[in-house]
Amino acid sequence: MQGVRAAVTNEEGDYRFPAVPPGEYKITYELAGFSTVNREGIRVGLGFTATVNAELKVASLTET
């Protein structure tokens, strides 16, 4: 509905997407050197605050 939004966490790992319309969302966590984590089916309603935690694991290293 609104496309893709991106946010960077603060020093405590918190992030925020203000004024998101109600609906179902998918969150993707990405950082260089770590495996990507996807969370799907995040339901947001009016006046609702969702807490979605994720733990990124170190990606395997490869050399060429």
Backbone as a chain_set.jsonl record, in Angstrom:
{"seq": "MQGVRAAVTNEEGDYRFPAVPPGEYKITYELAGFSTVNREGIRVGLGFTATVNAELKVASLTET", "coords": {"N": [[0.821, -1.195, 0.0], [1.946, 1.253, 0.818], [4.441, 0.92, -0.137], [7.938, 0.277, 0.367], [9.486, 0.668, 3.491], [12.282, 1.829, 5.359], [14.391, 1.493, 8.213], [16.836, 2.317, 10.676], [18.268, 0.823, 13.498], [18.563, 2.173, 16.851], [21.189, 2.747, 19.313], [20.349, 0.989, 21.243], [19.019, -0.948, 19.926], [16.435, -0.448, 19.18], [13.748, 0.365, 16.957], [11.557, 2.221, 14.779], [8.453, 2.713, 13.098], [6.546, 5.157, 12.423], [3.044, 6.097, 12.13], [1.882, 4.002, 10.534], [-0.403, 2.509, 8.383], [-3.276, 0.499, 9.342], [-3.053, -3.058, 9.019], [-1.556, -6.042, 7.561], [1.812, -6.961, 7.825], [5.209, -7.466, 6.594], [8.404, -7.892, 7.919], [11.773, -7.327, 7.282], [14.977, -8.042, 8.328], [18.21, -6.904, 7.891], [21.749, -6.956, 7.643], [25.068, -6.349, 6.8], [27.245, -9.122, 6.743], [25.718, -10.698, 8.352], [23.08, -13.154, 8.633], [20.014, -12.821, 6.85], [16.85, -12.057, 8.301], [13.433, -12.786, 8.251], [10.21, -11.69, 9.165], [6.917, -12.491, 9.041], [3.392, -11.737, 8.642], [2.779, -9.786, 10.55], [0.506, -8.143, 12.349], [-1.032, -5.033, 12.425], [-2.928, -2.655, 14.11], [-5.185, 0.186, 14.597], [-3.801, 2.683, 16.669], [-1.969, 0.942, 17.805], [0.894, -0.657, 19.144], [3.447, -2.588, 18.026], [5.67, -5.072, 19.109], [8.437, -6.448, 17.798], [10.825, -8.702, 17.846], [14.112, -9.72, 16.826], [16.829, -11.911, 16.166], [19.89, -11.691, 14.785], [22.011, -13.873, 13.089], [25.468, -14.619, 12.7], [26.676, -14.647, 9.433], [27.851, -17.252, 7.25], [31.242, -17.296, 6.23], [32.876, -16.806, 3.117], [35.504, -17.3, 0.792], [36.995, -16.173, -2.249]], "CA": [[0.0, 0.0, 0.0], [2.817, 2.409, 0.862], [5.765, 0.561, -0.61], [8.916, -0.221, 1.33], [10.072, 1.631, 4.426], [13.514, 1.338, 5.975], [14.781, 2.166, 9.454], [18.06, 1.841, 11.302], [18.076, 0.783, 14.947], [19.425, 3.038, 17.653], [22.211, 2.001, 20.046], [19.699, -0.027, 22.081], [18.369, -1.916, 19.052], [15.037, -0.073, 18.952], [13.431, 1.006, 15.688], [10.173, 2.676, 14.792], [7.797, 3.124, 11.862], [5.341, 5.873, 12.847], [1.921, 6.329, 11.215], [1.686, 2.897, 9.599], [-1.824, 2.17, 8.289], [-3.619, -0.853, 9.806], [-2.897, -4.104, 8.015], [-0.605, -7.117, 7.83], [3.106, -6.55, 7.293], [6.389, -8.334, 6.622], [9.592, -7.144, 8.302], [13.025, -7.978, 6.912], [16.149, -7.513, 9.036], [19.413, -7.154, 7.095], [22.98, -6.275, 8.015], [26.213, -7.0, 6.166], [27.951, -10.075, 7.592], [24.744, -11.465, 9.127], [22.0, -13.774, 7.862], [18.763, -12.063, 6.804], [15.73, -12.628, 9.053], [12.12, -12.296, 7.825], [9.053, -11.918, 10.034], [5.711, -12.24, 8.249], [2.121, -11.808, 9.357], [2.722, -8.821, 11.65], [-0.757, -7.417, 12.234], [-1.026, -3.727, 13.083], [-4.236, -1.998, 14.155], [-5.153, 1.6, 14.981], [-3.325, 2.938, 18.021], [-1.322, -0.285, 18.256], [2.345, -0.723, 19.092], [3.891, -3.981, 17.9], [7.058, -5.355, 19.459], [8.898, -7.553, 16.969], [12.245, -8.914, 18.108], [14.814, -10.623, 15.916], [18.233, -12.138, 16.474], [20.646, -11.955, 13.568], [23.141, -14.791, 13.264], [26.613, -14.348, 11.835], [26.621, -15.414, 8.18], [29.069, -18.012, 6.972], [32.191, -16.545, 5.407], [33.438, -17.52, 1.972], [36.561, -16.567, 0.1], [37.192, -16.573, -3.644]], "C": [[0.87, 1.265, 0.0], [4.212, 2.091, 0.368], [6.646, 0.065, 0.52], [9.389, 0.932, 2.204], [11.315, 1.008, 5.031], [13.802, 2.15, 7.23], [16.066, 1.537, 9.955], [17.834, 1.871, 12.805], [18.976, 1.787, 15.649], [20.413, 2.163, 18.43], [21.638, 0.918, 20.959], [18.97, -1.08, 21.253], [16.912, -1.614, 18.772], [14.888, 0.589, 17.588], [11.955, 1.336, 15.686], [9.708, 3.058, 13.392], [6.509, 3.843, 12.264], [4.3, 5.97, 11.727], [1.796, 5.255, 10.14], [0.192, 2.565, 9.563], [-2.085, 0.752, 8.815], [-3.47, -1.859, 8.668], [-1.925, -5.166, 8.481], [0.696, -6.804, 7.105], [4.149, -7.651, 7.375], [7.573, -7.44, 6.968], [10.815, -7.97, 7.928], [14.164, -7.266, 7.617], [17.383, -7.895, 8.238], [20.577, -6.343, 7.639], [24.134, -7.046, 7.406], [26.935, -7.894, 7.168], [27.036, -10.938, 8.441], [23.699, -12.071, 8.2], [20.754, -12.906, 7.943], [17.679, -12.807, 7.57], [14.448, -11.979, 8.553], [11.076, -12.642, 8.868], [7.823, -11.54, 9.223], [4.473, -12.313, 9.122], [2.051, -10.891, 10.564], [1.477, -7.967, 11.461], [-0.701, -6.146, 13.068], [-2.418, -3.126, 12.985], [-4.072, -0.531, 14.53], [-4.694, 1.747, 16.421], [-2.574, 1.769, 18.627], [0.188, -0.16, 18.14], [2.75, -2.185, 19.068], [5.354, -4.072, 18.313], [7.462, -6.594, 18.685], [10.409, -7.671, 17.152], [12.833, -9.892, 17.102], [16.264, -10.739, 16.37], [18.937, -12.511, 15.181], [21.831, -12.843, 13.885], [24.244, -14.42, 12.277], [26.529, -15.249, 10.605], [27.927, -16.177, 8.004], [29.951, -17.202, 6.027], [32.687, -17.414, 4.268], [34.506, -16.649, 1.337], [36.649, -17.077, -1.334], [38.544, -16.074, -4.12]], "O": [[0.581, 2.225, -0.715], [5.095, 2.944, 0.456], [6.163, -0.494, 1.504], [9.658, 2.03, 1.717], [11.388, -0.21, 5.196], [13.496, 3.34, 7.3], [16.346, 0.368, 9.689], [17.272, 2.831, 13.332], [20.01, 2.198, 15.12], [20.459, 0.952, 18.214], [22.367, 0.028, 21.398], [18.371, -2.002, 21.808], [16.216, -2.441, 18.183], [15.789, 1.287, 17.122], [11.189, 0.802, 16.487], [10.455, 3.641, 12.607], [5.476, 3.194, 12.429], [4.632, 5.932, 10.542], [1.622, 5.571, 8.963], [-0.415, 2.361, 10.615], [-1.204, -0.103, 8.739], [-3.73, -1.547, 7.506], [-1.52, -5.193, 9.643], [0.695, -6.43, 5.932], [4.003, -8.625, 8.113], [7.737, -6.364, 6.392], [10.884, -9.164, 8.221], [14.305, -6.047, 7.522], [17.589, -9.07, 7.937], [20.415, -5.192, 8.043], [24.171, -8.274, 7.489], [27.205, -7.485, 8.297], [27.506, -11.811, 9.171], [23.461, -11.557, 7.106], [20.469, -12.321, 8.988], [17.592, -14.033, 7.503], [14.378, -10.755, 8.44], [11.057, -13.755, 9.394], [7.698, -10.402, 8.77], [4.504, -12.884, 10.212], [1.33, -11.189, 11.516], [1.399, -7.165, 10.53], [-0.37, -6.174, 14.253], [-3.016, -3.092, 11.91], [-2.956, -0.061, 14.754], [-5.15, 1.013, 17.298], [-2.547, 1.621, 19.849], [0.701, 0.376, 17.158], [2.432, -2.937, 19.99], [6.174, -3.246, 17.913], [6.897, -7.669, 18.886], [11.17, -6.834, 16.668], [12.142, -10.775, 16.595], [16.847, -9.787, 16.89], [18.618, -13.524, 14.558], [22.567, -12.594, 14.84], [23.976, -13.965, 11.164], [26.335, -16.459, 10.722], [28.967, -15.795, 8.54], [29.457, -16.51, 5.137], [32.894, -18.616, 4.436], [34.419, -15.421, 1.347], [36.41, -18.255, -1.604], [38.916, -16.301, -5.272]]}, "num_chains": 1, "name": "protein.A"}
